[in-house]
mmCIF file of C-alpha atoms in Angstrom:
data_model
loop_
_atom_site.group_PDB
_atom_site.id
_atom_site.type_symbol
_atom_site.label_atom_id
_atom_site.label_comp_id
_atom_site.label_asym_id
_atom_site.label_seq_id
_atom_site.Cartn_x
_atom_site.Cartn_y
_atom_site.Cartn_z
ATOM 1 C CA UNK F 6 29.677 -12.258 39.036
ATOM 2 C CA UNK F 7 31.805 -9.977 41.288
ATOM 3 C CA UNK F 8 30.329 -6.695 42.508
ATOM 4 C CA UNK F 9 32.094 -3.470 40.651
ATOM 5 C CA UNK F 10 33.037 -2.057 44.082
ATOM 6 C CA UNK F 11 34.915 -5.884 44.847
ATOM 7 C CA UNK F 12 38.836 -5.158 43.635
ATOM 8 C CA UNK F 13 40.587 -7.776 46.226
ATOM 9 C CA UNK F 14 39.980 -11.887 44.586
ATOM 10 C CA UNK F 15 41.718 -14.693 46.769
ATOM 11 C CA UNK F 16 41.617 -18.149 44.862
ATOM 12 C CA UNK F 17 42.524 -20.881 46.539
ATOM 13 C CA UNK F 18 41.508 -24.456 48.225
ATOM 14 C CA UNK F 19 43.338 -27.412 47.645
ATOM 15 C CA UNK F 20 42.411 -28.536 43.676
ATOM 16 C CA UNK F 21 45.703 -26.760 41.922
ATOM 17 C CA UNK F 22 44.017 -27.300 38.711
ATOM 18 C CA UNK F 23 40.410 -26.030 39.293
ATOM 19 C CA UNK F 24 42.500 -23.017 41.198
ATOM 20 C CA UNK F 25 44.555 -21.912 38.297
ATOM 21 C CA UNK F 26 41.760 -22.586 35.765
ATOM 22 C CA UNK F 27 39.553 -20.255 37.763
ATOM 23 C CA UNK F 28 42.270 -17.733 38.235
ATOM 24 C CA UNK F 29 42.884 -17.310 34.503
ATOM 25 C CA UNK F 30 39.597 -17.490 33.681
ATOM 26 C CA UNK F 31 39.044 -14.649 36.445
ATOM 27 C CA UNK F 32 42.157 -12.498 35.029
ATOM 28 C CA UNK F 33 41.071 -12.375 31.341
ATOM 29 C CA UNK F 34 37.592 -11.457 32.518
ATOM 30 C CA UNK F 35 38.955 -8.136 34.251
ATOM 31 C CA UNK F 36 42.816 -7.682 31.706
ATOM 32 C CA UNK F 37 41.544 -8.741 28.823
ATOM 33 C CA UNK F 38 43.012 -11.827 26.705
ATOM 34 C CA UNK F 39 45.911 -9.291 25.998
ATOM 35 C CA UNK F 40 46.477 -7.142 28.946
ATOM 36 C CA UNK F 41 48.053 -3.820 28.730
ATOM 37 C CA UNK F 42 51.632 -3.925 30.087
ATOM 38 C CA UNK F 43 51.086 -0.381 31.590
ATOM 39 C CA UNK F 44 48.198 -1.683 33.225
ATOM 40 C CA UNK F 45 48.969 -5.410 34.136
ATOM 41 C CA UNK F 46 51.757 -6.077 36.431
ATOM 42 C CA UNK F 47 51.802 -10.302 37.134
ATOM 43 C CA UNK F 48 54.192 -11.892 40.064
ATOM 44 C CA UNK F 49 54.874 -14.989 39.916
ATOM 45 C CA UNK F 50 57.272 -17.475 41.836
ATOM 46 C CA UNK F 51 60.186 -19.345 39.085
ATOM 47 C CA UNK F 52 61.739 -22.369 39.954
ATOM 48 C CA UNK F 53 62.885 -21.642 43.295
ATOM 49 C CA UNK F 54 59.360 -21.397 44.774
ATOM 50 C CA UNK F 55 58.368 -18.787 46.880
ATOM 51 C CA UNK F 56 60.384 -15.983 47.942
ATOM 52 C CA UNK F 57 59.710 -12.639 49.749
ATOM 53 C CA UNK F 58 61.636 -9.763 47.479
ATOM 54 C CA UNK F 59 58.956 -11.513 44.604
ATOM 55 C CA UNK F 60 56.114 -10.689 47.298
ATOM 56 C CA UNK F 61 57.409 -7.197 48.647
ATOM 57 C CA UNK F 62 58.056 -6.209 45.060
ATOM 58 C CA UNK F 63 54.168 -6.961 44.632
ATOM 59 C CA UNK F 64 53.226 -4.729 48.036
ATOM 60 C CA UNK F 65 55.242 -1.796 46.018
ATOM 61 C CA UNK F 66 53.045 -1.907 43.128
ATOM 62 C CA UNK F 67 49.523 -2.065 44.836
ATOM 63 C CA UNK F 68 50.844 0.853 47.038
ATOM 64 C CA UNK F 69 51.578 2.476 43.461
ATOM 65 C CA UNK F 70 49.025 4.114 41.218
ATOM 66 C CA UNK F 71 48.684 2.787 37.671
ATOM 67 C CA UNK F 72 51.483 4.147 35.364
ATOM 68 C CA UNK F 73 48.661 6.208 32.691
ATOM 69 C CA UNK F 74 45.883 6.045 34.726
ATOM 70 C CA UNK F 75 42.799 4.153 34.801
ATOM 71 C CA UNK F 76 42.496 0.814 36.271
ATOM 72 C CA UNK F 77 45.874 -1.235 37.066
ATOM 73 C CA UNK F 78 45.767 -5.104 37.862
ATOM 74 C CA UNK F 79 47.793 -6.767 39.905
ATOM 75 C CA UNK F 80 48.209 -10.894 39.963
ATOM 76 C CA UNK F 81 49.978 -13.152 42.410
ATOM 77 C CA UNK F 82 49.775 -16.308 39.966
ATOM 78 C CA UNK F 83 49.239 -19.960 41.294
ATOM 79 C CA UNK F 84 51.231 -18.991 44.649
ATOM 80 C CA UNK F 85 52.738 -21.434 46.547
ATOM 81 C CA UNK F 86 53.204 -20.051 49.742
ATOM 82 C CA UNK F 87 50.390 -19.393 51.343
ATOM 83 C CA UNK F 88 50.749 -21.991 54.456
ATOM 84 C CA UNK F 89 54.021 -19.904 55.080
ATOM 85 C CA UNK F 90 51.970 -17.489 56.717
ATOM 86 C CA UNK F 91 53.073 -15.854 60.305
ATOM 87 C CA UNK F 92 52.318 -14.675 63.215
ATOM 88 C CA UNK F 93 54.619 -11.470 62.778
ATOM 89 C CA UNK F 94 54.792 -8.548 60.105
ATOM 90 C CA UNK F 95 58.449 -8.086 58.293
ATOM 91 C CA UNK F 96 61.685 -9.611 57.993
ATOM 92 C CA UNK F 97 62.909 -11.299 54.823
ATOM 93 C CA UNK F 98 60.799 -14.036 55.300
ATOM 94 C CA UNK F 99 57.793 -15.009 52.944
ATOM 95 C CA UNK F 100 55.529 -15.314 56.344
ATOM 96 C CA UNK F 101 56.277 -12.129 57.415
ATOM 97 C CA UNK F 102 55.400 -10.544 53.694
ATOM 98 C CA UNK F 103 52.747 -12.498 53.748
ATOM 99 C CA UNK F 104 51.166 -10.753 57.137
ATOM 100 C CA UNK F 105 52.407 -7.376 55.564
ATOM 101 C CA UNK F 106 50.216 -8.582 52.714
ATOM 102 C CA UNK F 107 47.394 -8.648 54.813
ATOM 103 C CA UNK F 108 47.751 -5.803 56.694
ATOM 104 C CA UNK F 109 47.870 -3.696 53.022
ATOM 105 C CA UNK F 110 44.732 -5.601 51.965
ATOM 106 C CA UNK F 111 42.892 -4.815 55.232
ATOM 107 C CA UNK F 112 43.374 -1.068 55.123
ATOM 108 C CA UNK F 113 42.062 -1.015 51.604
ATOM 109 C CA UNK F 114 43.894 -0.648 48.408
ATOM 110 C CA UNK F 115 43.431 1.877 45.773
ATOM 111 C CA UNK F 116 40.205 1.405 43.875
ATOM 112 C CA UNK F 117 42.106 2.101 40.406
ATOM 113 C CA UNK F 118 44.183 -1.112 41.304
ATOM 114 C CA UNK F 119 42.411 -4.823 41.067
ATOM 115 C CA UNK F 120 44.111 -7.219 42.888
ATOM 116 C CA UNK F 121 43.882 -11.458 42.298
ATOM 117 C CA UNK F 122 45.789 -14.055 44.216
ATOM 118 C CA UNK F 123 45.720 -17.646 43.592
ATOM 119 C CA UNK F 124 47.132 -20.706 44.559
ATOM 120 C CA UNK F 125 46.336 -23.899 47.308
ATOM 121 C CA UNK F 126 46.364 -23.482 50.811
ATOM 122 C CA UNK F 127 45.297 -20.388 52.453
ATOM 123 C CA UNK F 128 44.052 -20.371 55.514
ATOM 124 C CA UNK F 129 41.023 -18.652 55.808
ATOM 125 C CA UNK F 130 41.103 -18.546 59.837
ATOM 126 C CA UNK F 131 44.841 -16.431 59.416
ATOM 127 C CA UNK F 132 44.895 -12.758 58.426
ATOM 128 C CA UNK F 133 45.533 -12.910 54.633
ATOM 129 C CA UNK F 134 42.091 -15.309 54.619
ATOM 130 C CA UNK F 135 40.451 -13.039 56.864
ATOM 131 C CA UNK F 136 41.619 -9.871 55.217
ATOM 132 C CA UNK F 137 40.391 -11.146 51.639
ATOM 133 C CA UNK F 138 37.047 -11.977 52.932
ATOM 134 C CA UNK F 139 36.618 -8.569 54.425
ATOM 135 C CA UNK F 140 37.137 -6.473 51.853
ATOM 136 C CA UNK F 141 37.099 -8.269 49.020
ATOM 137 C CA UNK F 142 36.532 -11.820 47.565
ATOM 138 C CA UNK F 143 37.549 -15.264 48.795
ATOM 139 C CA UNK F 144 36.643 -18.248 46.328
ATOM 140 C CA UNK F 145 37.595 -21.612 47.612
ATOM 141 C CA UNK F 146 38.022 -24.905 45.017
ATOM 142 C CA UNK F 147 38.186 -28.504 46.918
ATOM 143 C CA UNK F 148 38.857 -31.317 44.933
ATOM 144 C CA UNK F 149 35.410 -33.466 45.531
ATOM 145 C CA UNK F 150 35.690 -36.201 48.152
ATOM 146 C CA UNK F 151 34.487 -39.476 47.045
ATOM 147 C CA UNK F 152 33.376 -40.445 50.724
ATOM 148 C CA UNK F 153 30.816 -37.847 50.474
ATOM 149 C CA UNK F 154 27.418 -38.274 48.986
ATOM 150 C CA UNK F 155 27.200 -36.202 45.583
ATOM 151 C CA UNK F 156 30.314 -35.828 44.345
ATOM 152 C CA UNK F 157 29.304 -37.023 41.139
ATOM 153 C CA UNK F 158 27.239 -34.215 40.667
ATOM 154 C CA UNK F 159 30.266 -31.777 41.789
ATOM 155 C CA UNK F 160 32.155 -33.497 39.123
ATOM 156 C CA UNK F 161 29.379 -33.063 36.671
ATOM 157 C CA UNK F 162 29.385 -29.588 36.939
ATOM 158 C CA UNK F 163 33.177 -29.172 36.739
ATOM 159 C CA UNK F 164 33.007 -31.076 33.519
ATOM 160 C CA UNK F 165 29.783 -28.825 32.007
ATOM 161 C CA UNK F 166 31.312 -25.311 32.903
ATOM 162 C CA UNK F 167 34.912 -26.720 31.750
ATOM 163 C CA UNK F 168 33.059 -27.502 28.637
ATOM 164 C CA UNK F 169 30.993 -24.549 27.982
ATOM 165 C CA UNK F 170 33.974 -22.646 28.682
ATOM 166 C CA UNK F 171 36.103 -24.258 25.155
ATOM 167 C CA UNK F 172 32.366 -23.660 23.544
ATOM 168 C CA UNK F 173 31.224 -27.300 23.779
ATOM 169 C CA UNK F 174 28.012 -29.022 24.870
ATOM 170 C CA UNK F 175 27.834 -32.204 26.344
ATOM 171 C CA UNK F 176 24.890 -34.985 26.870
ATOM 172 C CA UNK F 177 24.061 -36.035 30.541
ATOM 173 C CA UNK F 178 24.908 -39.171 29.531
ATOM 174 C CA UNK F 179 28.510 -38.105 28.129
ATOM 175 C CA UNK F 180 29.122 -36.371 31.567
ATOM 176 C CA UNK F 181 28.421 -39.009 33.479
ATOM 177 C CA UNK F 182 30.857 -41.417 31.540
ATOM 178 C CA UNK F 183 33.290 -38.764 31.632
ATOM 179 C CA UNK F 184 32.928 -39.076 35.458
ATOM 180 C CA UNK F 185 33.825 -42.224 35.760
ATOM 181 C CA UNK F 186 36.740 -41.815 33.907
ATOM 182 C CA UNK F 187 38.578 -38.806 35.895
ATOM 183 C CA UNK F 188 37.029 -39.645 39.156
ATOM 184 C CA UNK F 189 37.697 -36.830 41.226
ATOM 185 C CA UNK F 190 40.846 -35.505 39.290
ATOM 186 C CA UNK F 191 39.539 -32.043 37.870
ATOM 187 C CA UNK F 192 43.888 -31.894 36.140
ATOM 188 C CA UNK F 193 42.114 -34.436 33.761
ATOM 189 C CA UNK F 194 38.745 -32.837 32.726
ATOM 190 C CA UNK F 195 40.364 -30.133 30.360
ATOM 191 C CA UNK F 196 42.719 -32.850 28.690
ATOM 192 C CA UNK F 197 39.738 -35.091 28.390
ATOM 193 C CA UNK F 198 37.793 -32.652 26.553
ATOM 194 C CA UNK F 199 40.486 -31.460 24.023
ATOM 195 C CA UNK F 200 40.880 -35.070 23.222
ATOM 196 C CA UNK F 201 37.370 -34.860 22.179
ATOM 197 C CA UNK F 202 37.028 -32.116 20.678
ATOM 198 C CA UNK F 203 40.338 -33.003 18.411
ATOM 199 C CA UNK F 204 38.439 -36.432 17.439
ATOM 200 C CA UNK F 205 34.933 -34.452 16.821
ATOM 201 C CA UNK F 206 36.614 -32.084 14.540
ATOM 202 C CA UNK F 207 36.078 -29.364 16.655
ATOM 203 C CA UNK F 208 33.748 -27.498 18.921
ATOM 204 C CA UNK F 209 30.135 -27.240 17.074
ATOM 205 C CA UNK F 210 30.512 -31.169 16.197
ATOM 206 C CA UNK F 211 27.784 -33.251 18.826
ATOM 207 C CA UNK F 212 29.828 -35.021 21.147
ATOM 208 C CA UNK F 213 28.266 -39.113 21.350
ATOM 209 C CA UNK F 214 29.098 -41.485 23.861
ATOM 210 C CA UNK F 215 30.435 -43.625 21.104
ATOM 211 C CA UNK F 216 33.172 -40.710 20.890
ATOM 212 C CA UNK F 217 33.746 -40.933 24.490
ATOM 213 C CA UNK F 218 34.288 -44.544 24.577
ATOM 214 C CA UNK F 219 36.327 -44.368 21.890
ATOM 215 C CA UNK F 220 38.897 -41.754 23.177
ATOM 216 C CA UNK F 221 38.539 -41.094 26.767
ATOM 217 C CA UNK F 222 39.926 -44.742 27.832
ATOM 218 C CA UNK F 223 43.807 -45.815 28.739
ATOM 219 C CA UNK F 224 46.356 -45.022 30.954
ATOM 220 C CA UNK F 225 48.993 -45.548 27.972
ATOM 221 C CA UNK F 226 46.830 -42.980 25.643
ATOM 222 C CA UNK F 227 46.258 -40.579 28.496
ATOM 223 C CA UNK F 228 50.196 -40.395 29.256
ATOM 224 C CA UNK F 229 50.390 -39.189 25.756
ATOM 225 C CA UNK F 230 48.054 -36.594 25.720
ATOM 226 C CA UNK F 231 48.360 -35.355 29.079
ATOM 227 C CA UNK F 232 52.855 -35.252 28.626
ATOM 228 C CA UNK F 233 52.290 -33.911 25.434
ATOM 229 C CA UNK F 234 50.219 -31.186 26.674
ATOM 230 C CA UNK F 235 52.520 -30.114 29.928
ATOM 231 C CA UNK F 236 55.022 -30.157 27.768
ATOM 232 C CA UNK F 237 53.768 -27.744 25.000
ATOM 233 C CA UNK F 238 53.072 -25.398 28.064
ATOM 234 C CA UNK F 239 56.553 -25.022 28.417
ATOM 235 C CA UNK F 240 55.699 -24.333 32.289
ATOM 236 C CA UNK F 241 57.786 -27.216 34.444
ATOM 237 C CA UNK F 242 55.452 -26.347 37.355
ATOM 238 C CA UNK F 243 52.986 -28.302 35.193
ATOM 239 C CA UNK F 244 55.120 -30.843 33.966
ATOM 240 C CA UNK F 245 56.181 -31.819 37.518
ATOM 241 C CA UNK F 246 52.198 -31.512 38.637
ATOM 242 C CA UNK F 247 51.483 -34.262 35.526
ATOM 243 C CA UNK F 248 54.358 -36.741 36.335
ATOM 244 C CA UNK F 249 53.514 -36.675 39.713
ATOM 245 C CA UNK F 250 49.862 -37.401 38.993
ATOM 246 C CA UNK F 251 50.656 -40.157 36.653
ATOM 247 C CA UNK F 252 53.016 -42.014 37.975
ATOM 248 C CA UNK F 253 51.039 -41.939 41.600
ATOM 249 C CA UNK F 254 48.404 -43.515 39.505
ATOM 250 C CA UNK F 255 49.983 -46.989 38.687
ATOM 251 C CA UNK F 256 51.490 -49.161 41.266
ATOM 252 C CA UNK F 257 55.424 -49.860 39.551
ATOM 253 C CA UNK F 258 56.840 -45.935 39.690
ATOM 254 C CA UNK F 259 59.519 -46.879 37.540
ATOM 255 C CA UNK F 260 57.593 -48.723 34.981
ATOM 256 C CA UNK F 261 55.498 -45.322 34.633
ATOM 257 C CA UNK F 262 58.470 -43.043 34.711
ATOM 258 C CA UNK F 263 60.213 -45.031 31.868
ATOM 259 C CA UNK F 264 57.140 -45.137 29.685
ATOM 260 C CA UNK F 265 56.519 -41.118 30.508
ATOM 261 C CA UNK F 266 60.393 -40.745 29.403
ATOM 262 C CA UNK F 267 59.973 -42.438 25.988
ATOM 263 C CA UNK F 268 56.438 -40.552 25.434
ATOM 264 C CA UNK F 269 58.139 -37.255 25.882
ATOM 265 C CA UNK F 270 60.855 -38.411 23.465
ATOM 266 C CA UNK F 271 58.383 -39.471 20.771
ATOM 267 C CA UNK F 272 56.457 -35.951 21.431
ATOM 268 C CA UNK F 273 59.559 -34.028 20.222
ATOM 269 C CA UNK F 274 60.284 -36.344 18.102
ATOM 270 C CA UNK F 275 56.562 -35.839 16.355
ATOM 271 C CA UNK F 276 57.178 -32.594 17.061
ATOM 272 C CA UNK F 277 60.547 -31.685 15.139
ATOM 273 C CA UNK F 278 59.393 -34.058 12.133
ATOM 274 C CA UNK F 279 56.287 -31.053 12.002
ATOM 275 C CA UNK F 280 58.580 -28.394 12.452
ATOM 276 C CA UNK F 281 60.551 -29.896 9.387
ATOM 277 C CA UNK F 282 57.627 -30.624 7.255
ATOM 278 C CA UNK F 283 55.948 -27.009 7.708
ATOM 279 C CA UNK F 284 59.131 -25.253 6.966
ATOM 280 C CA UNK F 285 59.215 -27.376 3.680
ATOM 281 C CA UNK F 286 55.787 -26.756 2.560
ATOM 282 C CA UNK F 287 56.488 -22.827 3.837
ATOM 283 C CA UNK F 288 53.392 -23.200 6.020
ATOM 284 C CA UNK F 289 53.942 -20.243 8.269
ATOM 285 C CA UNK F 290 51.591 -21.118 11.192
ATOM 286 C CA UNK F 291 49.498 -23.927 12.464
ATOM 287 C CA UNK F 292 45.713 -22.601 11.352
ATOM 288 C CA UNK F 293 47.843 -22.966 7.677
ATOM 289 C CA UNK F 294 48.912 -26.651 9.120
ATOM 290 C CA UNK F 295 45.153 -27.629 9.369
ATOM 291 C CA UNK F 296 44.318 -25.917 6.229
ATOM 292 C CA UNK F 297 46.650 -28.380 4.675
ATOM 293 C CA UNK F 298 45.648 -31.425 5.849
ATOM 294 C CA UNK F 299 42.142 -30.647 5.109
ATOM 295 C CA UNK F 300 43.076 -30.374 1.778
ATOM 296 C CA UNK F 301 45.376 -33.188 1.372
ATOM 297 C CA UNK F 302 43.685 -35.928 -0.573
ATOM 298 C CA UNK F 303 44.320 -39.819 0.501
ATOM 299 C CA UNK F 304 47.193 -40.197 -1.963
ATOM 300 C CA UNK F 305 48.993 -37.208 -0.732
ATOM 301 C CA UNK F 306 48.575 -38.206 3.027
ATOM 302 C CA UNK F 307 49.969 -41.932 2.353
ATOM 303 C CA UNK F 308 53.189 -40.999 0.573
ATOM 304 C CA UNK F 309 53.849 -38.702 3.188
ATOM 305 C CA UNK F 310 53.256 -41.454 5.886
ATOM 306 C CA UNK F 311 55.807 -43.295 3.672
ATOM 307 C CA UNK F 312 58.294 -40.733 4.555
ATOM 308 C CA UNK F 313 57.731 -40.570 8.403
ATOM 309 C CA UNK F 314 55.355 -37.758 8.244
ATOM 310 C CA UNK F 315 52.508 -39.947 10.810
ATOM 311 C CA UNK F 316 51.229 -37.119 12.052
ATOM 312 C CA UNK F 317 49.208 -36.731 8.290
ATOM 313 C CA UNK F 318 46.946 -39.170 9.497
ATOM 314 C CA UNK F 319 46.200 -36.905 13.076
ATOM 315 C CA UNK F 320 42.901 -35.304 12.886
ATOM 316 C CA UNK F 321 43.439 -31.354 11.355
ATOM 317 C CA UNK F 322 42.625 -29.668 14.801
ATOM 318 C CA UNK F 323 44.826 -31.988 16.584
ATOM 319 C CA UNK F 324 48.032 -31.015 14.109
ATOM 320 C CA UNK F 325 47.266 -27.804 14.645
ATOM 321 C CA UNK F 326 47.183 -27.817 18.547
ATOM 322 C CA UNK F 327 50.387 -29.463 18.238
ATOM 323 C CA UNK F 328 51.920 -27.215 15.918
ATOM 324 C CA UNK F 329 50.787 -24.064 18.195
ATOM 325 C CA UNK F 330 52.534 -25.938 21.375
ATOM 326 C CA UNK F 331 55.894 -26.518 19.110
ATOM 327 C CA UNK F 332 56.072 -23.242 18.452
ATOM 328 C CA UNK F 333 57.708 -22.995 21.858
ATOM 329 C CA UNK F 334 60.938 -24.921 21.107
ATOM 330 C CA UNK F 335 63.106 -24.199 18.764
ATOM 331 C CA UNK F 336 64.452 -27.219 16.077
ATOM 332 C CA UNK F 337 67.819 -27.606 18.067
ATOM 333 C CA UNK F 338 65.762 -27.188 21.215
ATOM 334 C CA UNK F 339 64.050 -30.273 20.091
ATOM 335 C CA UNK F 340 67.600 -32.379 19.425
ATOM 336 C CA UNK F 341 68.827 -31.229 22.394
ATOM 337 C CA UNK F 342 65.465 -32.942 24.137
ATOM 338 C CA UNK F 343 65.437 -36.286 22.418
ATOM 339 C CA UNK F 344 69.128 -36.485 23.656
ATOM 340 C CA UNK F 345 68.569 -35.957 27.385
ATOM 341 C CA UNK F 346 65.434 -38.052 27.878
ATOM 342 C CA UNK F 347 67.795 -40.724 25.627
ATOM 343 C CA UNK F 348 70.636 -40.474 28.107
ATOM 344 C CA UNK F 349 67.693 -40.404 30.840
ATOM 345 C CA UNK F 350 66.192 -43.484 29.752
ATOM 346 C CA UNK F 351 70.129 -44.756 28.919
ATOM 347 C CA UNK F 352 70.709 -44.073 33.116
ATOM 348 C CA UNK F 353 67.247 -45.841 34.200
ATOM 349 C CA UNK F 354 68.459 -49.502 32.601
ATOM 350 C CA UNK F 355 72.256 -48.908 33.964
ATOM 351 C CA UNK F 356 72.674 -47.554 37.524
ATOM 352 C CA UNK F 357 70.501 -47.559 40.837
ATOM 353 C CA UNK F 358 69.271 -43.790 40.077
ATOM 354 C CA UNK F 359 65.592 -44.624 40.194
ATOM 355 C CA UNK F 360 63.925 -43.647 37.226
ATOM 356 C CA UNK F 361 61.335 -40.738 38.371
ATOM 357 C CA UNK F 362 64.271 -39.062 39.360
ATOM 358 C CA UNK F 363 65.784 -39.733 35.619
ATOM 359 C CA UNK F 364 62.522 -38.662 34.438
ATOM 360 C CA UNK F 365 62.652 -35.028 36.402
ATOM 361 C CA UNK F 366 65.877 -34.115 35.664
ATOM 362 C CA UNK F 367 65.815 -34.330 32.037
ATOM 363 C CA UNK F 368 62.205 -32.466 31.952
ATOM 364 C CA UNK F 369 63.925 -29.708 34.221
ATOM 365 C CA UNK F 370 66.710 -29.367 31.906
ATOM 366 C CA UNK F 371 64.185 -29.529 29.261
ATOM 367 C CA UNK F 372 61.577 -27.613 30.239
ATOM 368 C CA UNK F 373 62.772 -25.364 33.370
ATOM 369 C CA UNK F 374 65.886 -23.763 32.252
ATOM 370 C CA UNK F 375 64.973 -22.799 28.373
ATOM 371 C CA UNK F 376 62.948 -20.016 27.184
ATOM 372 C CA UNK F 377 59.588 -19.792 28.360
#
């Protein structure tokens, strides 16, 4: 736990996901899980990347004293820019905001004003680094290297706090299979778990290895989830992280990108035929999605299969996660989807365009310029 007196936290390393997991974790510790907007001020780069008006804009408000008083916090979320770093202070450049940056943070910033940065690849032997350790806190999360001895355990570890942060407990012997099914990618431990939570029936269910086995296993299954998931985010910075990881994981890139094409079709697909059925059955949010399907007897849940309505036969708490990451797209959003990843699939079988390239144009039309 950070000392009181610490108000300066630097996140970074070169594990993106253990980074931002960290980061909000850190954020909602000090904000709140609803911050006050007169109190909470967040800067983050859009789909440009990195710029320095975004990063002088952020100097302004940590030289300014919170709007009503009290205690202000200020985050740089999942930066990244870091490496950009220079040698020399000013300029419209990001390295030269980035050495004003440090030069704020090593004078000292108000004490009414909490600062958190996060993102990969500071370097702690530069100014910003140096500043940040200093004065305040510098936290760094490497992805485990499987040429050194004990990364299992790191890995372990990952997986227990990841769990005991969702509420879950896990068997040694759980851990340990989970292991060797993410290896060293920590992106995977948090979609692992909600996949087993989901089949559990929730959080206070035991978790047994015969669970494990029976969800935590293949590439085609974890496409699903994992797309699924990015995509409910409705953040393209993620979606891009997850088709990179997953089609860097099989040897034939454009096998992978096809398959992660029709997935994300069939997700909005799944998803609009929800959004239809809820506004049918007037079921106003997904907690009242869950409700339903707990109550649904057998009978019920087959003639509605009969009709299209698959997702009946989903575990409750897996409907409902899906209904909560719907909730982000609007119906004609969702037509408008299962068209472009059609034409995007339509343009892998007939022309040269390879089909990762397909793939990330359609998600960025998707996912990168609708509402967030």
């Amino acid at each position: 736990m950070a000392k009181k007196s610490v108000n300066v936290f630097l996140l970074s390393g070169n594990d993106a996901s253990l980074i931002h997991a960290e980061a909000d974790k850190l954020v909602r510790s000090i904000a709140g899980e609803n911050p006050d907007p007169f109190a909470f001020e967040l800067f983050q780069e859009g789909d440009a990347g990195p710029t320095a008006a975004m990063l002088y804009g952020m100097l302004r408000s940590l030289k300014s004293p919170p709007f009503l008083g009290g205690q202000k916090t200020v985050w740089l979320k999942h930066f990244t820019g870091f490496d950009a770093e220079g040698e020399k202070k000013g300029g419209d450049t990001v390295g030269g905001a980035l050495r004003d940056l440090a030069e704020l943070i090593g004078a000292g910033i108000g004490q009414d004003i909490v600062l958190v940065m996060d993102g990969v690849g500071i370097d702690r032997r530069r100014a910003l680094g140096k500043a940040c350790e200093a004065v305040g806190e510098l936290r760094l999360f490497n992805q485990p290297d499987r040429k050194k001895m004990g990364w299992e355990r790191t890995m372990v570890a990952y997986i227990q706090q990841a769990a005991a942060d969702k509420g879950l407990t896990l068997r040694d012997d759980v851990c340990n299979f989970l292991v060797d099914i993410v290896g060293t990618d920590t992106s995977r431990i948090d979609v692992e778990l909600e996949k087993l939570i989901c089949y559990c029936g929730g959080t206070k269910q035991p978790v047994t290895m015969a669970d494990a086995a029976a969800v935590c296993t293949g590439q085609a299954e974890e496409m699903i989830w994992v797309m699924g998931s990015a995509l409910g985010s409705r953040n393209l910075a993620s979606v891009l992280q997850v088709v990179n990881s997953l089609v860097g994981q099989e040897k034939d890139d454009d096998r992978a990108a096809r398959s992660l094409i029709i997935n994300a079709a069939n997700y909005f697909r799944e998803a609009l035929r929800i959004k239809v059925f809820m506004a049918e059955q007037r079921i106003s949010n997904a907690p009242g999605l869950k409700r339903f399907l707990e109550g649904a007897s057998a009978e019920e849940k087959n003639a509605l299969v009969a009709e299209g309505m698959t997702f009946v036969n989903y575990h409750p708490y897996r409907a409902m996660k899906l209904a909560e990451e719907i909730g982000r797209f609007s119906p004609q959003e969702m037509i408008e989807a299962i068209r472009v990843l059609r034409d995007a699939l339509w343009q892998c079988m007939s022309s040269a365009t390879a089909a990762r390239v397909s793939l990330e144009n359609a998600l960025i039309r998707i996912v990168g310029c609708g509402r967030r």
